Amino acid sequence: RLFIHGWTWLLPHPASQIQANDSRRWTVEPGVSDAFLPPWSKQVFDTRIFNLDGQLFVTFICKGCSFSISHVQLSGVPTSNGGIRSLRAWVNRRFVTKRTWAQGRNQALFAVPASVSHTTPHATPRTRRLLKKKRTTSGVDEPQRLSSELMVQPWFGLIGSFGAPAGVKERRYRCHTVPKDKNDATRSMKLPRGVKHGGLAECGTMPIGAWLIVN
């Protein structure tokens, strides 16, 4: 038996979808959560969510968009009855490709161990790697947070590699605390070591001043 523990709308482009006092409904108010009215701007369709090494990613279709894989952040507060409240979901990073071969209609995704992906039948001559591993100045591969390699099948008979999404690591933010007024005293507020000021892209609709840890 399935239960609904909570639900909310995903904001795939928070920097363009969050704005105070917008009576036209193109954006949503800062701080919204749970069952708010969705924004009319930057709408996406056919959203598919998947787990890659414990991280949530989605693919979606939108007008004029190239194929992309987006990293999703979730925030919520558990309730005593096993549910969740103040649920928020937003995209904080997108991996986009404009390669013609990847713009298919199937878009099945699956993961394989990165160490064996090029020795399996999936690594056919038609396989392309879209995201290259970063190189350090010494020429040695930088360690990747994700150990699995993401494979995509845009068309039947064609499988390509997105590599292991790079730069996925823990980050700490104090949300929406950078003032617009340069004379505001809070501009000089010092944050603990390792904590940065987070804007719309990092914090989505989190309340002003909230402390946030994202992966």
mmCIF file of C-alpha atoms in Angstrom:
data_model
loop_
_atom_site.group_PDB
_atom_site.id
_atom_site.type_symbol
_atom_site.label_atom_id
_atom_site.label_comp_id
_atom_site.label_asym_id
_atom_site.label_seq_id
_atom_site.Cartn_x
_atom_site.Cartn_y
_atom_site.Cartn_z
ATOM 1 C CA ARG A 1 0.000 0.000 0.000
ATOM 2 C CA LEU A 2 1.336 3.416 -0.954
ATOM 3 C CA PHE A 3 1.138 6.540 1.208
ATOM 4 C CA ILE A 4 1.691 10.181 0.299
ATOM 5 C CA HIS A 5 4.110 11.534 2.895
ATOM 6 C CA GLY A 6 4.197 14.981 1.322
ATOM 7 C CA TRP A 7 4.443 16.660 -2.060
ATOM 8 C CA THR A 8 5.621 19.867 -3.660
ATOM 9 C CA TRP A 9 6.555 21.345 -7.034
ATOM 10 C CA LEU A 10 10.071 21.033 -8.418
ATOM 11 C CA LEU A 11 11.676 24.356 -9.349
ATOM 12 C CA PRO A 12 14.088 23.545 -12.204
ATOM 13 C CA HIS A 13 15.336 27.129 -12.572
ATOM 14 C CA PRO A 14 14.992 28.852 -9.167
ATOM 15 C CA ALA A 15 16.947 31.957 -10.181
ATOM 16 C CA SER A 16 14.186 32.755 -12.708
ATOM 17 C CA GLN A 17 11.225 31.316 -10.814
ATOM 18 C CA ILE A 18 11.445 33.013 -7.406
ATOM 19 C CA GLN A 19 10.549 36.659 -6.897
ATOM 20 C CA ALA A 20 8.654 38.595 -4.253
ATOM 21 C CA ASN A 21 5.381 40.412 -4.982
ATOM 22 C CA ASP A 22 4.722 39.025 -8.459
ATOM 23 C CA SER A 23 0.943 39.189 -8.913
ATOM 24 C CA ARG A 24 1.133 37.758 -12.444
ATOM 25 C CA ARG A 25 2.055 34.261 -11.185
ATOM 26 C CA TRP A 26 5.157 34.009 -13.399
ATOM 27 C CA THR A 27 7.203 33.369 -10.264
ATOM 28 C CA VAL A 28 6.657 32.129 -6.717
ATOM 29 C CA GLU A 29 7.238 33.889 -3.421
ATOM 30 C CA PRO A 30 10.464 33.286 -1.486
ATOM 31 C CA GLY A 31 9.979 30.761 1.287
ATOM 32 C CA VAL A 32 7.126 28.766 -0.289
ATOM 33 C CA SER A 33 6.954 25.022 0.313
ATOM 34 C CA ASP A 34 4.604 22.036 0.063
ATOM 35 C CA ALA A 35 1.523 22.586 -2.149
ATOM 36 C CA PHE A 36 2.076 26.120 -3.468
ATOM 37 C CA LEU A 37 0.812 27.320 -6.853
ATOM 38 C CA PRO A 38 3.513 26.557 -9.456
ATOM 39 C CA PRO A 39 5.138 29.359 -11.483
ATOM 40 C CA TRP A 40 4.242 29.868 -15.128
ATOM 41 C CA SER A 41 7.819 30.629 -16.157
ATOM 42 C CA LYS A 42 10.392 27.997 -17.150
ATOM 43 C CA GLN A 43 7.892 25.129 -17.073
ATOM 44 C CA VAL A 44 9.157 21.590 -17.674
ATOM 45 C CA PHE A 45 7.375 18.353 -18.564
ATOM 46 C CA ASP A 46 7.897 14.586 -18.470
ATOM 47 C CA THR A 47 10.214 14.865 -15.470
ATOM 48 C CA ARG A 48 11.972 11.604 -14.592
ATOM 49 C CA ILE A 49 13.829 11.196 -11.314
ATOM 50 C CA PHE A 50 16.604 8.714 -10.651
ATOM 51 C CA ASN A 51 19.173 7.883 -7.985
ATOM 52 C CA LEU A 52 22.872 7.872 -8.840
ATOM 53 C CA ASP A 53 25.164 6.878 -5.965
ATOM 54 C CA GLY A 54 22.739 8.309 -3.430
ATOM 55 C CA GLN A 55 22.267 11.582 -5.326
ATOM 56 C CA LEU A 56 18.963 12.584 -6.955
ATOM 57 C CA PHE A 57 18.974 13.656 -10.593
ATOM 58 C CA VAL A 58 16.178 14.396 -13.059
ATOM 59 C CA THR A 59 15.694 14.713 -16.783
ATOM 60 C CA PHE A 60 12.869 16.740 -18.256
ATOM 61 C CA ILE A 61 11.517 18.232 -21.459
ATOM 62 C CA CYS A 62 11.059 21.975 -21.921
ATOM 63 C CA LYS A 63 10.561 24.376 -24.796
ATOM 64 C CA GLY A 64 13.827 25.132 -26.554
ATOM 65 C CA CYS A 65 15.907 23.005 -24.154
ATOM 66 C CA SER A 66 18.792 20.756 -25.066
ATOM 67 C CA PHE A 67 19.024 17.427 -23.279
ATOM 68 C CA SER A 68 20.279 17.819 -19.733
ATOM 69 C CA ILE A 69 20.670 15.999 -16.445
ATOM 70 C CA SER A 70 19.887 18.095 -13.371
ATOM 71 C CA HIS A 71 20.995 17.676 -9.762
ATOM 72 C CA VAL A 72 18.041 17.955 -7.363
ATOM 73 C CA GLN A 73 18.067 19.150 -3.760
ATOM 74 C CA LEU A 74 15.327 18.240 -1.274
ATOM 75 C CA SER A 75 14.583 19.872 2.055
ATOM 76 C CA GLY A 76 11.871 19.031 4.568
ATOM 77 C CA VAL A 77 10.975 18.478 8.217
ATOM 78 C CA PRO A 78 9.828 15.003 9.394
ATOM 79 C CA THR A 79 6.512 14.855 11.255
ATOM 80 C CA SER A 80 5.510 12.635 14.177
ATOM 81 C CA ASN A 81 3.156 10.569 11.990
ATOM 82 C CA GLY A 82 5.866 9.637 9.490
ATOM 83 C CA GLY A 83 5.105 12.387 6.994
ATOM 84 C CA ILE A 84 7.085 15.439 5.958
ATOM 85 C CA ARG A 85 6.307 19.152 6.007
ATOM 86 C CA SER A 86 7.961 22.276 4.622
ATOM 87 C CA LEU A 87 8.969 20.172 1.640
ATOM 88 C CA ARG A 88 11.025 21.953 -1.029
ATOM 89 C CA ALA A 89 12.631 20.668 -4.228
ATOM 90 C CA TRP A 90 14.858 22.610 -6.599
ATOM 91 C CA VAL A 91 17.634 22.144 -9.148
ATOM 92 C CA ASN A 92 20.995 23.591 -8.226
ATOM 93 C CA ARG A 93 23.120 22.249 -11.115
ATOM 94 C CA ARG A 94 22.524 21.169 -14.698
ATOM 95 C CA PHE A 95 24.701 19.114 -17.017
ATOM 96 C CA VAL A 96 23.721 20.074 -20.567
ATOM 97 C CA THR A 97 24.748 18.651 -23.921
ATOM 98 C CA LYS A 98 23.947 20.031 -27.346
ATOM 99 C CA ARG A 99 25.262 16.943 -29.158
ATOM 100 C CA THR A 100 22.818 15.976 -31.886
ATOM 101 C CA TRP A 101 22.966 12.265 -31.115
ATOM 102 C CA ALA A 102 21.780 12.837 -27.522
ATOM 103 C CA GLN A 103 18.591 14.728 -28.430
ATOM 104 C CA GLY A 104 16.389 11.633 -28.599
ATOM 105 C CA ARG A 105 12.916 10.779 -27.359
ATOM 106 C CA ASN A 106 13.612 7.672 -25.289
ATOM 107 C CA GLN A 107 16.085 9.037 -22.714
ATOM 108 C CA ALA A 108 16.453 5.885 -20.653
ATOM 109 C CA LEU A 109 19.198 6.301 -18.058
ATOM 110 C CA PHE A 110 21.089 3.741 -16.021
ATOM 111 C CA ALA A 111 24.353 3.499 -14.098
ATOM 112 C CA VAL A 112 27.320 1.153 -14.365
ATOM 113 C CA PRO A 113 30.484 0.992 -12.236
ATOM 114 C CA ALA A 114 32.883 3.562 -13.669
ATOM 115 C CA SER A 115 35.794 1.161 -13.492
ATOM 116 C CA VAL A 116 34.172 -1.400 -15.792
ATOM 117 C CA SER A 117 31.943 0.689 -18.039
ATOM 118 C CA HIS A 118 34.321 0.577 -20.989
ATOM 119 C CA THR A 119 34.682 -3.200 -20.867
ATOM 120 C CA THR A 120 30.965 -3.989 -20.905
ATOM 121 C CA PRO A 121 28.775 -4.411 -24.008
ATOM 122 C CA HIS A 122 27.393 -0.920 -23.347
ATOM 123 C CA ALA A 123 30.697 0.646 -24.392
ATOM 124 C CA THR A 124 30.134 0.162 -28.106
ATOM 125 C CA PRO A 125 32.032 2.077 -30.806
ATOM 126 C CA ARG A 126 29.051 4.447 -30.946
ATOM 127 C CA THR A 127 29.447 5.372 -27.296
ATOM 128 C CA ARG A 128 30.512 8.966 -26.762
ATOM 129 C CA ARG A 129 31.819 10.488 -23.556
ATOM 130 C CA LEU A 130 30.303 13.907 -22.970
ATOM 131 C CA LEU A 131 31.834 14.921 -19.669
ATOM 132 C CA LYS A 132 35.591 14.485 -19.422
ATOM 133 C CA LYS A 133 37.324 13.983 -16.116
ATOM 134 C CA LYS A 134 39.029 17.129 -14.965
ATOM 135 C CA ARG A 135 42.792 17.155 -14.968
ATOM 136 C CA THR A 136 44.996 18.669 -12.342
ATOM 137 C CA THR A 137 48.104 20.599 -13.250
ATOM 138 C CA SER A 138 50.080 17.403 -12.700
ATOM 139 C CA GLY A 139 47.955 15.566 -15.255
ATOM 140 C CA VAL A 140 46.407 13.207 -12.697
ATOM 141 C CA ASP A 141 42.647 12.697 -12.639
ATOM 142 C CA GLU A 142 40.918 14.522 -9.799
ATOM 143 C CA PRO A 143 38.943 12.186 -7.514
ATOM 144 C CA GLN A 144 35.263 11.946 -8.407
ATOM 145 C CA ARG A 145 32.580 11.982 -5.709
ATOM 146 C CA LEU A 146 30.347 9.665 -7.752
ATOM 147 C CA SER A 147 31.756 6.225 -8.431
ATOM 148 C CA SER A 148 29.197 5.204 -11.057
ATOM 149 C CA GLU A 149 29.144 6.210 -14.685
ATOM 150 C CA LEU A 150 25.864 7.478 -16.085
ATOM 151 C CA MET A 151 24.718 5.932 -19.361
ATOM 152 C CA VAL A 152 21.970 7.376 -21.554
ATOM 153 C CA GLN A 153 19.953 5.740 -24.328
ATOM 154 C CA PRO A 154 18.357 8.528 -26.410
ATOM 155 C CA TRP A 155 17.315 6.135 -29.181
ATOM 156 C CA PHE A 156 16.904 2.385 -29.372
ATOM 157 C CA GLY A 157 20.226 0.845 -30.383
ATOM 158 C CA LEU A 158 22.268 3.866 -29.261
ATOM 159 C CA ILE A 159 23.872 4.107 -25.819
ATOM 160 C CA GLY A 160 26.203 6.913 -24.786
ATOM 161 C CA SER A 161 28.089 7.882 -21.652
ATOM 162 C CA PHE A 162 27.690 11.041 -19.603
ATOM 163 C CA GLY A 163 30.658 10.056 -17.482
ATOM 164 C CA ALA A 164 30.586 10.590 -13.714
ATOM 165 C CA PRO A 165 29.070 14.023 -12.922
ATOM 166 C CA ALA A 166 31.905 16.107 -11.496
ATOM 167 C CA GLY A 167 31.891 18.594 -8.662
ATOM 168 C CA VAL A 168 29.257 16.807 -6.555
ATOM 169 C CA LYS A 169 30.359 17.404 -2.993
ATOM 170 C CA GLU A 170 29.043 18.698 0.301
ATOM 171 C CA ARG A 171 28.565 22.458 0.530
ATOM 172 C CA ARG A 172 27.280 24.621 3.391
ATOM 173 C CA TYR A 173 25.284 27.832 2.963
ATOM 174 C CA ARG A 174 23.570 30.588 4.895
ATOM 175 C CA CYS A 175 20.620 31.340 2.654
ATOM 176 C CA HIS A 176 19.620 34.690 1.147
ATOM 177 C CA THR A 177 21.705 36.819 3.496
ATOM 178 C CA VAL A 178 23.524 38.986 0.965
ATOM 179 C CA PRO A 179 21.736 42.395 1.112
ATOM 180 C CA LYS A 180 21.019 44.460 -1.970
ATOM 181 C CA ASP A 181 21.785 47.691 -0.135
ATOM 182 C CA LYS A 182 25.548 48.199 0.173
ATOM 183 C CA ASN A 183 24.978 50.189 3.388
ATOM 184 C CA ASP A 184 23.191 47.302 5.078
ATOM 185 C CA ALA A 185 25.167 46.268 8.167
ATOM 186 C CA THR A 186 24.540 42.571 7.539
ATOM 187 C CA ARG A 187 26.839 42.785 4.510
ATOM 188 C CA SER A 188 29.791 42.573 6.856
ATOM 189 C CA MET A 189 28.373 39.558 8.716
ATOM 190 C CA LYS A 190 31.038 36.906 8.990
ATOM 191 C CA LEU A 191 30.162 33.286 8.393
ATOM 192 C CA PRO A 192 31.808 30.243 9.980
ATOM 193 C CA ARG A 193 34.644 28.686 8.045
ATOM 194 C CA GLY A 194 33.411 26.562 5.167
ATOM 195 C CA VAL A 195 30.025 28.321 4.973
ATOM 196 C CA LYS A 196 29.102 30.565 2.043
ATOM 197 C CA HIS A 197 26.265 32.943 1.290
ATOM 198 C CA GLY A 198 23.673 31.056 -0.764
ATOM 199 C CA GLY A 199 21.434 32.676 -3.361
ATOM 200 C CA LEU A 200 18.411 31.419 -5.280
ATOM 201 C CA ALA A 201 20.349 28.844 -7.275
ATOM 202 C CA GLU A 202 21.891 27.311 -4.160
ATOM 203 C CA CYS A 203 19.021 27.643 -1.679
ATOM 204 C CA GLY A 204 15.845 27.696 -3.762
ATOM 205 C CA THR A 205 12.901 28.833 -1.617
ATOM 206 C CA MET A 206 14.582 28.181 1.734
ATOM 207 C CA PRO A 207 13.726 30.886 4.322
ATOM 208 C CA ILE A 208 16.000 33.895 4.718
ATOM 209 C CA GLY A 209 18.833 33.089 7.094
ATOM 210 C CA ALA A 210 18.339 29.319 6.952
ATOM 211 C CA TRP A 211 21.418 27.102 7.300
ATOM 212 C CA LEU A 212 21.646 24.574 4.495
ATOM 213 C CA ILE A 213 23.877 21.618 3.672
ATOM 214 C CA VAL A 214 23.711 20.351 0.092
ATOM 215 C CA ASN A 215 25.493 17.446 -1.575
#
